Coordinates of C-alpha atoms in Angstrom, one line a residue:
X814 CA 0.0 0.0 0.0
X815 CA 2.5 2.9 0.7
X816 CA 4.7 2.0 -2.7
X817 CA 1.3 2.7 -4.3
X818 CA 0.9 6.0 -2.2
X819 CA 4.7 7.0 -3.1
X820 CA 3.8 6.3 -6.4
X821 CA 0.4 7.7 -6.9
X822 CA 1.6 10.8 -5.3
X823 CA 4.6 11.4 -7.5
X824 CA 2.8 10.9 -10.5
X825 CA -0.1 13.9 -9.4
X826 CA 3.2 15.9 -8.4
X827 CA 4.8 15.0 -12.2
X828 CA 1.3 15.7 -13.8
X829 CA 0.8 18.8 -11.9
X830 CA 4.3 20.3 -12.7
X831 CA 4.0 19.7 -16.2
X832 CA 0.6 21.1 -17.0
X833 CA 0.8 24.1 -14.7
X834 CA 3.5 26.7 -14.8
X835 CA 5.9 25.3 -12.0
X836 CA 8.5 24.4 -14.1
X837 CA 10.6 27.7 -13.5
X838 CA 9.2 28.3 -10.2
X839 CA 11.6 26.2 -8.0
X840 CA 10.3 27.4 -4.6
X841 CA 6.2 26.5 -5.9
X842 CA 8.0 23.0 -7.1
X843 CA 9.6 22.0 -3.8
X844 CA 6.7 23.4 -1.4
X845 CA 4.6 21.4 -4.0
X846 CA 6.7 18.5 -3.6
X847 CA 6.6 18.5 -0.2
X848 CA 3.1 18.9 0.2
X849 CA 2.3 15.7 -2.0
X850 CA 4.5 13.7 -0.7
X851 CA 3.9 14.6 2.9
X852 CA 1.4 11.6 3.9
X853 CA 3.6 8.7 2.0
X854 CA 6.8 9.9 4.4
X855 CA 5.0 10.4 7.7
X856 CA 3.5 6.7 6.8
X857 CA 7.1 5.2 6.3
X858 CA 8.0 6.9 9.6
X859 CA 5.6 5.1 11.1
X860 CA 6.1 1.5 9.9
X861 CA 9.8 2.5 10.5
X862 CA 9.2 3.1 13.7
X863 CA 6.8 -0.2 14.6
X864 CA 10.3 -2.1 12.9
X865 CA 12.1 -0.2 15.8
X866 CA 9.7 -1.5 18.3
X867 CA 9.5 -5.3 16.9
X868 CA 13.7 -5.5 16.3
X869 CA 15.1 -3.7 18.8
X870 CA 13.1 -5.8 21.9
X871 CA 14.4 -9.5 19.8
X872 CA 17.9 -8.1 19.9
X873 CA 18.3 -7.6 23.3
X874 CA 17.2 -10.8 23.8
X875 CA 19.0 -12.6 21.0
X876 CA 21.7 -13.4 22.6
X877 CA 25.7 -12.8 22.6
X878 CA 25.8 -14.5 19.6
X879 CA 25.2 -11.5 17.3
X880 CA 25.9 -7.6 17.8
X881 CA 22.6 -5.7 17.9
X882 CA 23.9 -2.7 17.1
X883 CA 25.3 -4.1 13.8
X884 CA 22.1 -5.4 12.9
X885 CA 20.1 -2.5 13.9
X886 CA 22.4 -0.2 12.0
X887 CA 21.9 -2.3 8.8
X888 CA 18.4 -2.2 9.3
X889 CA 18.7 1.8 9.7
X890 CA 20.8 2.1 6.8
X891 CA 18.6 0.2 4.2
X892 CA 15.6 2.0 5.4
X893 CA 17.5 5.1 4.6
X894 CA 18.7 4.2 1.7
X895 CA 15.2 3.6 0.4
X896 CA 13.6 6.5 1.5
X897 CA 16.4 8.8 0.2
X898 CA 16.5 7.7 -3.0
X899 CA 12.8 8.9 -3.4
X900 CA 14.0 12.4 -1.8
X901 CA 17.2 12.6 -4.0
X902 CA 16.0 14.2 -7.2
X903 CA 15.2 17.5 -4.9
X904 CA 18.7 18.2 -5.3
X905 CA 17.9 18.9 -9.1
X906 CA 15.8 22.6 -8.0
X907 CA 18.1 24.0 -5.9
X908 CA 19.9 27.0 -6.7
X909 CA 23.5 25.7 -6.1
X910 CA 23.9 21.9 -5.8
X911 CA 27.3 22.3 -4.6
X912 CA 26.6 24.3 -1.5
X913 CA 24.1 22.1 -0.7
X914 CA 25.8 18.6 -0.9
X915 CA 28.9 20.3 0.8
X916 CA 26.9 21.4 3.7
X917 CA 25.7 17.9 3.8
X918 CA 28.6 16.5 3.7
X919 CA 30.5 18.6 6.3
X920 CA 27.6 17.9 8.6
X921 CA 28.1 14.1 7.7
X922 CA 32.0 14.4 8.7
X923 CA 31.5 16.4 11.7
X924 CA 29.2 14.1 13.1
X925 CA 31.5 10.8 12.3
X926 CA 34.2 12.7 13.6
X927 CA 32.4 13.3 17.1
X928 CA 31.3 10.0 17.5
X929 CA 34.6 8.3 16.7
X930 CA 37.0 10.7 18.4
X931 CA 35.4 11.8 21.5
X932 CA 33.9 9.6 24.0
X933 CA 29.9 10.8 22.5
X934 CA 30.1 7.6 20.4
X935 CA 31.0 5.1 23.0
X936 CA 28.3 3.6 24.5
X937 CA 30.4 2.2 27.7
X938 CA 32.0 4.9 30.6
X939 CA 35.1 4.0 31.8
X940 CA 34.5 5.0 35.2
X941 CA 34.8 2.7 38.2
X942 CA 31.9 4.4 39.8
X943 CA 29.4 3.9 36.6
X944 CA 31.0 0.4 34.9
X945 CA 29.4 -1.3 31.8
X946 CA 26.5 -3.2 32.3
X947 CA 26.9 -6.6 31.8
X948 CA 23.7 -8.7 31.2
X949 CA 23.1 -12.4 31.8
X950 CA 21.0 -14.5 33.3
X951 CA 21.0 -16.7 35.9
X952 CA 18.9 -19.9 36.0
X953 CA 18.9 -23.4 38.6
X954 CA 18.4 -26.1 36.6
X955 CA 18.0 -29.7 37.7
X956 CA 19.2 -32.4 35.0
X957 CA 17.4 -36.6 35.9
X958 CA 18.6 -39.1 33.6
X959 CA 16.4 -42.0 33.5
X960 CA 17.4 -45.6 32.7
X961 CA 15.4 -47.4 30.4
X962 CA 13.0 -49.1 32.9
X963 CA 11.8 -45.7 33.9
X964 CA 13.7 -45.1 36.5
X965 CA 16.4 -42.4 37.9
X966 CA 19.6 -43.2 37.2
X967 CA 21.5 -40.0 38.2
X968 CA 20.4 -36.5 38.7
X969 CA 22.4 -33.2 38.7
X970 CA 21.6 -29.6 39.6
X971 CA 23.6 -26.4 39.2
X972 CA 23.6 -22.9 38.0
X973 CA 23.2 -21.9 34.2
X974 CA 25.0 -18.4 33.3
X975 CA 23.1 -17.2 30.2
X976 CA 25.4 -14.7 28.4
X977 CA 22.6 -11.8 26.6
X978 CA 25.6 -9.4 25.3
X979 CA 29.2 -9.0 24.0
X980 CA 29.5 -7.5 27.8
X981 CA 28.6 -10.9 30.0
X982 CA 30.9 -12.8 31.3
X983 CA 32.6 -15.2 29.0
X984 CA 32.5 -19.1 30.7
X985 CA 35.6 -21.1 30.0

């Protein structure tokens, strides 16, 4: 349904530019623009947003055996990808491209530059009085082996360390 709304919108946007006299009115094409494509967008943001709360719940509970973030962040990045490639050809009716794509890109650097060289980007302190969290769970479990005429043959009990995260305690 919202391909078809993308879709549907873009082509009254198309229709609408061509038959009325917005072709050299780049402000009345992008306010245009925007207005049409309005509902499609805030409908993505929304089923992005439901992915959010499905995927981000399972990967905290997925284990150690994958990095969340890494999944999360190619789940971001595809979704990104997608919408922008619908937003791209906006670039075409600005004034000066160049400015534009600079600014972007400056922004884009900035912010990679923050997050890898200052401590913004880490997720962990390295504080004694605030340490990483490590998550794992604890379970008693009782183990009966049975012979074959039904009865108990041994039994065992212990504790079970469940590692959730790269942070819990490795066993060895």
């Amino acid at each position: 349904m919202i391909p078809v709304m993308w879709l549907f919108s873009l082509s009254i946007f198309t229709v609408l530019r061509e038959k009325t006299r917005l072709r050299a009115n780049a402000p009345g094409i992008l306010l245009n623009f925007f207005l049409f494509t309005t509902v499609p967008f805030l409908l993505c943001s929304y089923l992005i947003y439901c992915v959010y709360l499905l995927i981000i719940p399972i990967m905290g509970r997925s284990g150690s055996g994958n990095h969340a973030e890494e999944v999360v962040a190619f789940i971001t990045t595809t979704i990104f990808s997608l919408l922008f490639n619908l937003l791209a050809p906006l670039i075409l009716y600005v004034r000066s491209p160049k400015k534009i794509l600079s600014l972007l890109s400056t922004g884009f650097l900035i912010s990679v530059l923050l997050l890898v060289l200052t401590p913004l980007g880490f997720p962990y302190s390295g504080e004694i009085s605030s340490p990483t969290p490590q998550r794992y769970m604890v379970m008693h479990v009782d183990r009966v082996y049975f012979s074959k005429e039904n009865t108990v043959r041994e039994r065992k009990s212990g504790l079970w360390l469940i590692d959730l995260d790269v942070n819990s305690p490795k066993g060895g």
